[in-house]
PDB file of N, CA, C and O in Angstrom:
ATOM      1  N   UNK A  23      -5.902   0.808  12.710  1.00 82.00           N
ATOM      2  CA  UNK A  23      -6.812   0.408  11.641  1.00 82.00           C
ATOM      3  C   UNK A  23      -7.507   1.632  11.045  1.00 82.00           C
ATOM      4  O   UNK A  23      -7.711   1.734   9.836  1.00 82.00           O
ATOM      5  N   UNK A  24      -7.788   2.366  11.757  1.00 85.00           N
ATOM      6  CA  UNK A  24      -8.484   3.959  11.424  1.00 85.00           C
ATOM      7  C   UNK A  24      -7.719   4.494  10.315  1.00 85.00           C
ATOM      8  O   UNK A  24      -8.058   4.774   9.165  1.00 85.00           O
ATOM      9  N   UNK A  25      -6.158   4.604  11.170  1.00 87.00           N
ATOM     10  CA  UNK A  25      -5.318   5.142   9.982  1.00 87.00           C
ATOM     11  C   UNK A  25      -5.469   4.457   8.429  1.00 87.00           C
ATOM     12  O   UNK A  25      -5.900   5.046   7.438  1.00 87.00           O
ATOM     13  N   UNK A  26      -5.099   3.365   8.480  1.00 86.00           N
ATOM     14  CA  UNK A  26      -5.068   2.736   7.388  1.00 86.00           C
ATOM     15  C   UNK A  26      -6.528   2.921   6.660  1.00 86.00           C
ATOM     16  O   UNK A  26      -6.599   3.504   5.578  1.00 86.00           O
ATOM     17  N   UNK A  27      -7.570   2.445   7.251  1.00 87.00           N
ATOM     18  CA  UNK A  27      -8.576   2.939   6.366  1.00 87.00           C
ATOM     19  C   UNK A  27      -8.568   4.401   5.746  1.00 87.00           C
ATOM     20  O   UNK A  27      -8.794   4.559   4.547  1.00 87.00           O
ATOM     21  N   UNK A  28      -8.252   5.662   6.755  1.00 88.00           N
ATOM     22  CA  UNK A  28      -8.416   7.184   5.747  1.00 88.00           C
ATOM     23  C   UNK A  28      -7.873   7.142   4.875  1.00 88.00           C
ATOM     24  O   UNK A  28      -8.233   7.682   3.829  1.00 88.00           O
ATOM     25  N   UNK A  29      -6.406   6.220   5.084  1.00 87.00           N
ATOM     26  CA  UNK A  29      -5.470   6.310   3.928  1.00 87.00           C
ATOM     27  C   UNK A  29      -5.681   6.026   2.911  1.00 87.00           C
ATOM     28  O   UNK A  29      -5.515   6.792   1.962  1.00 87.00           O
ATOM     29  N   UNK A  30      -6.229   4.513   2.786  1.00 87.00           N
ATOM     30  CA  UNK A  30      -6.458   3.962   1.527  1.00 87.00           C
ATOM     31  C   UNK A  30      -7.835   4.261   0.923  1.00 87.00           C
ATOM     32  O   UNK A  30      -8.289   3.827  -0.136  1.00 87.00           O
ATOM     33  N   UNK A  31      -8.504   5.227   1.956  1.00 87.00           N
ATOM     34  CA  UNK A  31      -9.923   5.878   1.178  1.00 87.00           C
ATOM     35  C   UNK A  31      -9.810   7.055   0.558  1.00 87.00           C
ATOM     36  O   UNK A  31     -10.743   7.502  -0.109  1.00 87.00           O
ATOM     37  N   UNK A  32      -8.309   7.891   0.745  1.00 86.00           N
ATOM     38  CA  UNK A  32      -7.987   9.177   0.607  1.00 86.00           C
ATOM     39  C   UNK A  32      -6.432   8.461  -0.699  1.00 86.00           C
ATOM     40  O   UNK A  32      -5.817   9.314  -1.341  1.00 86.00           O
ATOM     41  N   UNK A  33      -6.193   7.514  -0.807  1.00 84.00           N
ATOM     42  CA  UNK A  33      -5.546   7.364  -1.550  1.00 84.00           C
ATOM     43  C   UNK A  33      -5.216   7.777  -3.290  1.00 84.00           C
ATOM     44  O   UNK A  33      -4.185   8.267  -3.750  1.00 84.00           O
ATOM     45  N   UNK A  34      -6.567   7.356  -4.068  1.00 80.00           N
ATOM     46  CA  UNK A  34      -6.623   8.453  -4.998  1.00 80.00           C
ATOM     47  C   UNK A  34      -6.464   9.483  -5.020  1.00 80.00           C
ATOM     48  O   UNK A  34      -5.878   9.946  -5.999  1.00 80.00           O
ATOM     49  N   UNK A  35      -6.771  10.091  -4.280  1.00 84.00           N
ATOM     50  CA  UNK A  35      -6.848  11.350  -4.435  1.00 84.00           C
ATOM     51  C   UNK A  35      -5.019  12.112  -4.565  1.00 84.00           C
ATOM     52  O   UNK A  35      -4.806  13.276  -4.904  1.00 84.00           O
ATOM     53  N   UNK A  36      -4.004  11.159  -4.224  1.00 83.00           N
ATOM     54  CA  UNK A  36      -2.779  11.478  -4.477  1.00 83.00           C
ATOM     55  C   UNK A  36      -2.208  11.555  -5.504  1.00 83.00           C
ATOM     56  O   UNK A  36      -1.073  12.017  -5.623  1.00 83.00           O
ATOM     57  N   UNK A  37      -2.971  11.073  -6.502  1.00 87.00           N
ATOM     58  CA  UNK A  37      -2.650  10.734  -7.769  1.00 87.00           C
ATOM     59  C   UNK A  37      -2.510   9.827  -8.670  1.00 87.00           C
ATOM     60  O   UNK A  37      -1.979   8.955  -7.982  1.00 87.00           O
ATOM     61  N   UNK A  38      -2.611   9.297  -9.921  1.00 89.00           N
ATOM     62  CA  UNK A  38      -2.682   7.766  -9.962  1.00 89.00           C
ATOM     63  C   UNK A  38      -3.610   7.323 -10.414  1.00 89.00           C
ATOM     64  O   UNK A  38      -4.598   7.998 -10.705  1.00 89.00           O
ATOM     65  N   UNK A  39      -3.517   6.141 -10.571  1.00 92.00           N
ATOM     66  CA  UNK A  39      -5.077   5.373 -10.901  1.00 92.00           C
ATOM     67  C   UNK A  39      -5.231   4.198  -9.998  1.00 92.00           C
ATOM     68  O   UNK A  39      -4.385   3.417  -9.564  1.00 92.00           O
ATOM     69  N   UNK A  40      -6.771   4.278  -9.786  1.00 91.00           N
ATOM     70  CA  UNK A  40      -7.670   4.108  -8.759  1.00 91.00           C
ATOM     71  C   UNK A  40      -7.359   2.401  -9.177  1.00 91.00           C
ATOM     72  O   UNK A  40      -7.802   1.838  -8.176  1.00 91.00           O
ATOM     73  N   UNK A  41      -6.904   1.430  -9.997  1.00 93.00           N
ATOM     74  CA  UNK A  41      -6.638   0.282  -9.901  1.00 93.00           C
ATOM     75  C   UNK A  41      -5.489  -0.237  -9.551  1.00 93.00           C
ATOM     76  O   UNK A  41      -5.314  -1.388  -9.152  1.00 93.00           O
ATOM     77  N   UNK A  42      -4.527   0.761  -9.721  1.00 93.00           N
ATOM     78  CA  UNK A  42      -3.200   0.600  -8.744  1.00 93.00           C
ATOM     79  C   UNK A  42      -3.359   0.496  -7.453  1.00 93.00           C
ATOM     80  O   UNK A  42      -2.778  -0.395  -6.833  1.00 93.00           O
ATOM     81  N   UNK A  43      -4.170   1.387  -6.843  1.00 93.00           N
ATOM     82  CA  UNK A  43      -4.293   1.427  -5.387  1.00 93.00           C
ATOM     83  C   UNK A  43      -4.667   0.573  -4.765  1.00 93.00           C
ATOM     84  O   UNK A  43      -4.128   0.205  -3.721  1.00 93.00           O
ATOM     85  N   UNK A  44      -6.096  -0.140  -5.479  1.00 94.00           N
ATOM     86  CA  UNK A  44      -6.556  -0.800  -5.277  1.00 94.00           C
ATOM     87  C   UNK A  44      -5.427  -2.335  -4.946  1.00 94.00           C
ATOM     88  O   UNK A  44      -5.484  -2.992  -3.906  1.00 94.00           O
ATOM     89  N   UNK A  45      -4.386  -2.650  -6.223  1.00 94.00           N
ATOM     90  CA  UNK A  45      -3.813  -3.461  -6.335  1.00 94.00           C
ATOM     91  C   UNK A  45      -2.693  -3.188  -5.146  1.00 94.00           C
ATOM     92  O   UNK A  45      -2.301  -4.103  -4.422  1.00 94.00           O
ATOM     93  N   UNK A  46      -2.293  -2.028  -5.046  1.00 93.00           N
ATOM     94  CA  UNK A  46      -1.256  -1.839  -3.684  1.00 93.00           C
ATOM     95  C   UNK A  46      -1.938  -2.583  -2.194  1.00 93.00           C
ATOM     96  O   UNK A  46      -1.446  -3.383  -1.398  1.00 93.00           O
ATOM     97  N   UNK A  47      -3.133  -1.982  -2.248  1.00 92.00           N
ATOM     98  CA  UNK A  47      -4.025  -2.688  -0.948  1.00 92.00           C
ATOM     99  C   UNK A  47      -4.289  -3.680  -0.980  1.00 92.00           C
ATOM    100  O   UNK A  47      -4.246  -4.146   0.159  1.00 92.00           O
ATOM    101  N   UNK A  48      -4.630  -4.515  -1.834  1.00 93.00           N
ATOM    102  CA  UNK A  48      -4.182  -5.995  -2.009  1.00 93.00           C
ATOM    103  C   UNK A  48      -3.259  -6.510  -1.325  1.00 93.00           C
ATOM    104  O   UNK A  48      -3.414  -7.382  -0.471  1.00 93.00           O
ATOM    105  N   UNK A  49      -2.012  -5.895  -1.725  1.00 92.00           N
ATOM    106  CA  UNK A  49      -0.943  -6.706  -1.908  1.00 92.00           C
ATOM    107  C   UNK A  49      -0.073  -6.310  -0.650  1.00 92.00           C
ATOM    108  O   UNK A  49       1.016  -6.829  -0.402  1.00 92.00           O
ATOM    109  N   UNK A  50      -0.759  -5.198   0.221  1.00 90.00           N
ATOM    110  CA  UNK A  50      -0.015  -4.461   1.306  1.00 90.00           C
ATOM    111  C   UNK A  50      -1.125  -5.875   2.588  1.00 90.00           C
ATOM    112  O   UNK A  50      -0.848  -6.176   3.749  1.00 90.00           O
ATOM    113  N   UNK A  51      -1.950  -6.237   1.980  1.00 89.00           N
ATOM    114  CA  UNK A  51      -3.065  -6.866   2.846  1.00 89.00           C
ATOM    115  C   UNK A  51      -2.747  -8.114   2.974  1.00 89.00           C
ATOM    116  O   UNK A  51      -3.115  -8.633   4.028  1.00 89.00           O
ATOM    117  N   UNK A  52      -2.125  -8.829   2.166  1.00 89.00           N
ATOM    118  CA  UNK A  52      -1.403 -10.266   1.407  1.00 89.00           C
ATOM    119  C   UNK A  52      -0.260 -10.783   2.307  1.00 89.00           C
ATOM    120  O   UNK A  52       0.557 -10.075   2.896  1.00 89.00           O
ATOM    121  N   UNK A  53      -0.338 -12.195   2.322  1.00 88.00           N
ATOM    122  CA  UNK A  53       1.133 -12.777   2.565  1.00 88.00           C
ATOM    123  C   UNK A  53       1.862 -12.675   1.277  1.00 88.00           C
ATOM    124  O   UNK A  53       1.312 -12.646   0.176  1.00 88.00           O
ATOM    125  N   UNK A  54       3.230 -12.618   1.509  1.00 86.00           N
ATOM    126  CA  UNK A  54       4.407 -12.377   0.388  1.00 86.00           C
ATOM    127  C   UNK A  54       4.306 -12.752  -0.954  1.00 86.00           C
ATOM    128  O   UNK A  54       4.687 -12.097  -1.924  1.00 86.00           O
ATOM    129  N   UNK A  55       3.535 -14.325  -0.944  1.00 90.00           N
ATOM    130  CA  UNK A  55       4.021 -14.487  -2.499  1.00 90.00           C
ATOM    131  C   UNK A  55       2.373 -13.899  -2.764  1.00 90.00           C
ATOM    132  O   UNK A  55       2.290 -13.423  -3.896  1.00 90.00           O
ATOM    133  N   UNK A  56       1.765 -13.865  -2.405  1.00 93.00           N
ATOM    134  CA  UNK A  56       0.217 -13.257  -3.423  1.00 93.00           C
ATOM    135  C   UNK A  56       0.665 -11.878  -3.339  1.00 93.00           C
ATOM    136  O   UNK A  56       0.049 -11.303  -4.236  1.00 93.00           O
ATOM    137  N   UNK A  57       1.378 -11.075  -2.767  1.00 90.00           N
ATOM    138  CA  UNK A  57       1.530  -9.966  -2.798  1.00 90.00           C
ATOM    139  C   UNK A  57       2.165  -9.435  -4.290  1.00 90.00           C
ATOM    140  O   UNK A  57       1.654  -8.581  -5.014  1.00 90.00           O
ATOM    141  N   UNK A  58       3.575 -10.278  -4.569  1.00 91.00           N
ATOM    142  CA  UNK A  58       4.507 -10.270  -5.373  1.00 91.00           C
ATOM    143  C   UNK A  58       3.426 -10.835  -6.405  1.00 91.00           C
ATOM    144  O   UNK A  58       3.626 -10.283  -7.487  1.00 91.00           O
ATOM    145  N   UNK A  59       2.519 -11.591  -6.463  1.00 94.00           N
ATOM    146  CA  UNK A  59       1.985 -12.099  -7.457  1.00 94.00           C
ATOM    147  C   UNK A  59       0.967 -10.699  -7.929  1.00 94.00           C
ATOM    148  O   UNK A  59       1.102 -10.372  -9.108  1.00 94.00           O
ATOM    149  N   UNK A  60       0.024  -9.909  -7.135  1.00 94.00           N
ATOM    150  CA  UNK A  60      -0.562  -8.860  -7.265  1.00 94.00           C
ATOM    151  C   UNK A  60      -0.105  -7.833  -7.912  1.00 94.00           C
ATOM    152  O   UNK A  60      -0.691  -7.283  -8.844  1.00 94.00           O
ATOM    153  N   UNK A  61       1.335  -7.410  -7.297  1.00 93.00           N
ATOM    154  CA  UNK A  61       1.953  -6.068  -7.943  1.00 93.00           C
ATOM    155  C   UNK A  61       2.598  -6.869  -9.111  1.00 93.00           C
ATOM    156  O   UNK A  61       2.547  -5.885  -9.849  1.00 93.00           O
ATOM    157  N   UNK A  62       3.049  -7.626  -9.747  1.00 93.00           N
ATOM    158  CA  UNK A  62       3.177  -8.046 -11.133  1.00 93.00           C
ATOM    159  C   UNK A  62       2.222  -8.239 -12.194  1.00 93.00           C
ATOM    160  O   UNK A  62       2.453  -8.207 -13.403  1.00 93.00           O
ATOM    161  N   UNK A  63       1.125  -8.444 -11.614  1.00 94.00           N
ATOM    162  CA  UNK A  63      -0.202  -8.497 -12.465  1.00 94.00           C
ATOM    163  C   UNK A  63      -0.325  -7.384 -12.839  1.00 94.00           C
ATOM    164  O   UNK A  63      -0.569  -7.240 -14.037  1.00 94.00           O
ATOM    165  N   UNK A  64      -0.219  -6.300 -12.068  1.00 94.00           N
ATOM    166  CA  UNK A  64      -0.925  -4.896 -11.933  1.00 94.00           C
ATOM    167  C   UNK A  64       0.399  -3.670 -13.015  1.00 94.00           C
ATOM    168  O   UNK A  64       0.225  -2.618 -13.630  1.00 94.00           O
ATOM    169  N   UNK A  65       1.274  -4.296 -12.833  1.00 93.00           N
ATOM    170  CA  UNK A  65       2.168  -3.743 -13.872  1.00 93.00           C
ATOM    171  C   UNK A  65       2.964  -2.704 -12.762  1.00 93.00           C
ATOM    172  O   UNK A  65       3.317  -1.549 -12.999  1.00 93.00           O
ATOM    173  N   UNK A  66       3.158  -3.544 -11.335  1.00 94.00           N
ATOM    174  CA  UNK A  66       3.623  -2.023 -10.327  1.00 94.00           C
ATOM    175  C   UNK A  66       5.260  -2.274 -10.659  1.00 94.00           C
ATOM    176  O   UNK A  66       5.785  -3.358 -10.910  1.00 94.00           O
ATOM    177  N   UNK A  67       5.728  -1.322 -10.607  1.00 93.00           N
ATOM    178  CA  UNK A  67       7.208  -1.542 -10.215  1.00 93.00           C
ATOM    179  C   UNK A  67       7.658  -0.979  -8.926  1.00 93.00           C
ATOM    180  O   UNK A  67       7.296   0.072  -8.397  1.00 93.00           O
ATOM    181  N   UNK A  68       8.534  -1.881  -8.500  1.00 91.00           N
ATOM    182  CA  UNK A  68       8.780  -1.377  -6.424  1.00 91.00           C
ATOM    183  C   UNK A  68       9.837  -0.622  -6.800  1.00 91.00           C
ATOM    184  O   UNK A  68      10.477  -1.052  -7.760  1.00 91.00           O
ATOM    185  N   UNK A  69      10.247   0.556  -6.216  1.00 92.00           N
ATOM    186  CA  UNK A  69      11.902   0.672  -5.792  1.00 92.00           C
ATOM    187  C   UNK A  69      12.129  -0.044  -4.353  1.00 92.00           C
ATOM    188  O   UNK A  69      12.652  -1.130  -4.102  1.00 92.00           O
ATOM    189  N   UNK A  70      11.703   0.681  -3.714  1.00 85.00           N
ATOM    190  CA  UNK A  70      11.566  -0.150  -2.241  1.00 85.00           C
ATOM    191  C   UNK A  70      11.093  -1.577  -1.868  1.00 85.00           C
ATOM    192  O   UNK A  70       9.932  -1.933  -1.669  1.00 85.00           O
ATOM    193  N   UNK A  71      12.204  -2.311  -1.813  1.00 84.00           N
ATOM    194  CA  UNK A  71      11.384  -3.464  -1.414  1.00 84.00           C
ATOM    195  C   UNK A  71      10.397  -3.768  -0.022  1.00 84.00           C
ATOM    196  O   UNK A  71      10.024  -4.901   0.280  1.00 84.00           O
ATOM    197  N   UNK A  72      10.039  -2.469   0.794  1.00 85.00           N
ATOM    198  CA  UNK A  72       9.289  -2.656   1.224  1.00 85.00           C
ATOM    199  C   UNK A  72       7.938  -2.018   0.515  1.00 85.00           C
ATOM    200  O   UNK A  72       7.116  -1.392   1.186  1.00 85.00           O
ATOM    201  N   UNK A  73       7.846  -2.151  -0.349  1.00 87.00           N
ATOM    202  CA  UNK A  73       6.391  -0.979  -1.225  1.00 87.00           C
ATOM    203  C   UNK A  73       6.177  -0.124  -0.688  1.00 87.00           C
ATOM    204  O   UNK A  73       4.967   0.044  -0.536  1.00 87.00           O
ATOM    205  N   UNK A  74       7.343   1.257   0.119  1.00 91.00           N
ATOM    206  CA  UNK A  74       6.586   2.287   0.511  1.00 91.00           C
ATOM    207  C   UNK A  74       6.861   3.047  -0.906  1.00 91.00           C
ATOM    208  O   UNK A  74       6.176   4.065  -1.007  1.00 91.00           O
ATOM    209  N   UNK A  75       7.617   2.815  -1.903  1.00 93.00           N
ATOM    210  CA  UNK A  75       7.780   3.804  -3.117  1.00 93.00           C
ATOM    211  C   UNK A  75       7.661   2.624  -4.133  1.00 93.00           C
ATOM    212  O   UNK A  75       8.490   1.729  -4.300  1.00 93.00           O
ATOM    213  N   UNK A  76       6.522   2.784  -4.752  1.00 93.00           N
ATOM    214  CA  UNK A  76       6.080   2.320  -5.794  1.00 93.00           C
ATOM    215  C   UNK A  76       5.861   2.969  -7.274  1.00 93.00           C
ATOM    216  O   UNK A  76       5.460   4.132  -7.284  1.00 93.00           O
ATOM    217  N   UNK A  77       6.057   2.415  -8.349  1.00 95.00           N
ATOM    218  CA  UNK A  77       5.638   2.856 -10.333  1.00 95.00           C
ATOM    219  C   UNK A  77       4.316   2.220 -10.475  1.00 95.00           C
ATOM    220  O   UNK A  77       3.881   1.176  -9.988  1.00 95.00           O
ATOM    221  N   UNK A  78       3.841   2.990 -11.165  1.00 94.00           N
ATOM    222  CA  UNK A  78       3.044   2.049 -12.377  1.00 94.00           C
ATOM    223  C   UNK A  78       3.760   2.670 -14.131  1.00 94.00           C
ATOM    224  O   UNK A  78       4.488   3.564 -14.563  1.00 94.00           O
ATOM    225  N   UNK A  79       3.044   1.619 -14.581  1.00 92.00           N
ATOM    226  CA  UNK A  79       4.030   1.596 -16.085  1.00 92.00           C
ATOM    227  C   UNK A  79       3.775   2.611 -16.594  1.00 92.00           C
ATOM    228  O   UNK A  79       4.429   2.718 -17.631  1.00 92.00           O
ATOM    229  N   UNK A  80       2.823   3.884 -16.319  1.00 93.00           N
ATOM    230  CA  UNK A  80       3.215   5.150 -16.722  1.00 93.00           C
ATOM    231  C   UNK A  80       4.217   6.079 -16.045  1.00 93.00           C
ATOM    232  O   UNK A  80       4.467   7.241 -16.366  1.00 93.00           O
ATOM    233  N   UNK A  81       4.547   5.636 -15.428  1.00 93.00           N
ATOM    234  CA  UNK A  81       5.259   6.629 -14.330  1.00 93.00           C
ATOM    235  C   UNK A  81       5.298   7.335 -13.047  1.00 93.00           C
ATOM    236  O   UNK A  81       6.122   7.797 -12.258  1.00 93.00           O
ATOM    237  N   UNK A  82       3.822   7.187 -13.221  1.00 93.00           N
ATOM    238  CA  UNK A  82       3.472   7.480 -11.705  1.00 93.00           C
ATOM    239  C   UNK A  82       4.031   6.989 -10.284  1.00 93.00           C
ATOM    240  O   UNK A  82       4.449   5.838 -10.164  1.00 93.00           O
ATOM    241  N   UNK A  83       4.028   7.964  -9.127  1.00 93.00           N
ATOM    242  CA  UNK A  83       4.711   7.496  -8.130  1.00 93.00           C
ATOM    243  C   UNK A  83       3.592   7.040  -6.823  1.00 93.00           C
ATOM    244  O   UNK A  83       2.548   7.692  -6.795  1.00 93.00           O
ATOM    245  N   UNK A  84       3.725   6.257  -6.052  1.00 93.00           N
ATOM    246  CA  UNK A  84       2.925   5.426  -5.170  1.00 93.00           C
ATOM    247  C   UNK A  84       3.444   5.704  -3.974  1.00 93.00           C
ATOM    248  O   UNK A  84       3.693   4.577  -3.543  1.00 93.00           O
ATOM    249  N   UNK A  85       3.778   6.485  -3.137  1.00 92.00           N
ATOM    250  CA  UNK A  85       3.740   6.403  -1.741  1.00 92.00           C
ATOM    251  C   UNK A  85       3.298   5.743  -0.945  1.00 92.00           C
ATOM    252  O   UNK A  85       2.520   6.551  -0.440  1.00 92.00           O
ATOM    253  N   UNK A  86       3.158   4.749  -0.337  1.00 91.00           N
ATOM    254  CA  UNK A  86       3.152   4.266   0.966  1.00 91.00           C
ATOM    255  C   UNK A  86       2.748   4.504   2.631  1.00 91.00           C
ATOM    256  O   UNK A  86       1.638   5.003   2.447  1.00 91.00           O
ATOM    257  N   UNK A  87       2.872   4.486   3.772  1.00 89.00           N
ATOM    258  CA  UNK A  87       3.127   4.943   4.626  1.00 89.00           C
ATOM    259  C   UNK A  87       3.667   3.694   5.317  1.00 89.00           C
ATOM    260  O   UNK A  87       3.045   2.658   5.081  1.00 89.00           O
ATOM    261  N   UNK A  88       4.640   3.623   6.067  1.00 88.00           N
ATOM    262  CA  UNK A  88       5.084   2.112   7.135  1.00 88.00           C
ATOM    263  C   UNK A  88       3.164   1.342   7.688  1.00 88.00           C
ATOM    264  O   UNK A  88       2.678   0.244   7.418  1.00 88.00           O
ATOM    265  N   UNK A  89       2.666   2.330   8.371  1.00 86.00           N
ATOM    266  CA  UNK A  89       1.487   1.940   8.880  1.00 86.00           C
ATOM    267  C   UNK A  89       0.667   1.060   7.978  1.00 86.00           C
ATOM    268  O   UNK A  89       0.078   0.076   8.426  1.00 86.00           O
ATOM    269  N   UNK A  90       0.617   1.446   6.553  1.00 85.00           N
ATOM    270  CA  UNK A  90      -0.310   0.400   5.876  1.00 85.00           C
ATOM    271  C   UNK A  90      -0.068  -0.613   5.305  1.00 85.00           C
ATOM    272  O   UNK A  90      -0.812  -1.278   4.584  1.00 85.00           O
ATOM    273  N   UNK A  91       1.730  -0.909   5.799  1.00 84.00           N
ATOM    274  CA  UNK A  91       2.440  -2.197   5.643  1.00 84.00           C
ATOM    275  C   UNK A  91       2.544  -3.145   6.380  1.00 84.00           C
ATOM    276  O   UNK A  91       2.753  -4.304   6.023  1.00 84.00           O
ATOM    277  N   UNK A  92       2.403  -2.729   7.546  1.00 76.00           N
ATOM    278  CA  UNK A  92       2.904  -3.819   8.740  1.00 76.00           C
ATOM    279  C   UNK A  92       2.161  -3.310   9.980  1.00 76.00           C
ATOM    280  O   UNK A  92       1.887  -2.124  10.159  1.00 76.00           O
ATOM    281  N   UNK A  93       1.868  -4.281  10.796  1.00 69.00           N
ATOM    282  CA  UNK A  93       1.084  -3.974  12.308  1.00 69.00           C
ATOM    283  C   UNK A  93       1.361  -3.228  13.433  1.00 69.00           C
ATOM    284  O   UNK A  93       1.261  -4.037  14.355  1.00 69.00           O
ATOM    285  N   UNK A  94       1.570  -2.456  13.761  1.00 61.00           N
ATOM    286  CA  UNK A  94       1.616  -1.740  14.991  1.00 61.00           C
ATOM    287  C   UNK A  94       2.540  -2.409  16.068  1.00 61.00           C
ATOM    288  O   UNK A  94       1.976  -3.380  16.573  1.00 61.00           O
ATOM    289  N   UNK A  95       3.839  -2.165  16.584  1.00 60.00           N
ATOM    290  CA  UNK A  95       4.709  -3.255  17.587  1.00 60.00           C
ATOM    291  C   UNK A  95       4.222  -2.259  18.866  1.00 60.00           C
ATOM    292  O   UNK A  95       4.444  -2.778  19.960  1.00 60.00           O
ATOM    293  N   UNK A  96       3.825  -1.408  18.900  1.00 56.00           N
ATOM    294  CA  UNK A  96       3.959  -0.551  19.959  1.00 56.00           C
ATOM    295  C   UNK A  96       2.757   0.079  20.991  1.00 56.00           C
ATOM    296  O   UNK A  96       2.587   1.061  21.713  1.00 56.00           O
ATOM    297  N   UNK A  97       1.958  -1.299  20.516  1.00 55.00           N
ATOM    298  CA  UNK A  97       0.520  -1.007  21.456  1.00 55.00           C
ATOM    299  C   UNK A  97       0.303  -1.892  22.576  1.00 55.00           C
ATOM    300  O   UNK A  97       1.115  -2.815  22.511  1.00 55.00           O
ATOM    301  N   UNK A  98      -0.284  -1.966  23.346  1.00 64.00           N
ATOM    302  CA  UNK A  98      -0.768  -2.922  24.553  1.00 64.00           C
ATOM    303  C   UNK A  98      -2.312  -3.744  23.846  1.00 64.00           C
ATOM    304  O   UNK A  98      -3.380  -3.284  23.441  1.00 64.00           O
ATOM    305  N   UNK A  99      -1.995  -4.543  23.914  1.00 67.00           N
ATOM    306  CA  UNK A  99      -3.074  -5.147  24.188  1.00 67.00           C
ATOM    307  C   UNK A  99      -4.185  -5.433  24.765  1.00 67.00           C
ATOM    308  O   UNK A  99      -3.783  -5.940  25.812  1.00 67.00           O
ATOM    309  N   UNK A 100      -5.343  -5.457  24.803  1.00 68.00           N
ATOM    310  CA  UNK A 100      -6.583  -5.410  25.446  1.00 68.00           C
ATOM    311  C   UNK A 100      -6.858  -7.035  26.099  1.00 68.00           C
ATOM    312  O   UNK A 100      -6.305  -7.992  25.558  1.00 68.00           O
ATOM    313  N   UNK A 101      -7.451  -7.158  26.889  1.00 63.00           N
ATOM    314  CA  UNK A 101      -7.585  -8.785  27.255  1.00 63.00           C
ATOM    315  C   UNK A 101      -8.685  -9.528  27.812  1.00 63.00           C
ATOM    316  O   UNK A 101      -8.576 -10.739  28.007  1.00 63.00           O
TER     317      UNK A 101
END
């Protein structure tokens, strides 16, 4: 969770605009169809259908990381 937060707080700063990101974290945060519904609103285009390489309609490129897509398989659990 750490990770993911620096990321998406350090995310602008990669380049881009700050409502894309916003809309990536949405939609990285989302079950499938609000996700798909988010990045169409937002004008993203995927190459990757997992959104680690993302457009916006200027051209810009969206990087990703696996971590701020999906949960962690490889931890123990606390109990």
């Amino acid at each position: 969770m750490q990770m993911r937060d620096e990321f998406w707080d350090t995310a602008p700063h990669y380049g881009g605009r700050k409502e894309i990101w916003d809309a990536l974290r949405a939609a990285a945060e989302a079950d499938l169809n609000l996700a798909r519904a988010i990045v169409d609103s937002a004008g993203v285009i995927i190459q990757n259908p997992d959104l680690t390489i993302c457009y916006d309609e200027r051209g810009a490129k969206y990087e990703l990381p696996k971590y701020v897509l999906s949960e962690p398989t490889n931890l123990i659990q606390d109990n």
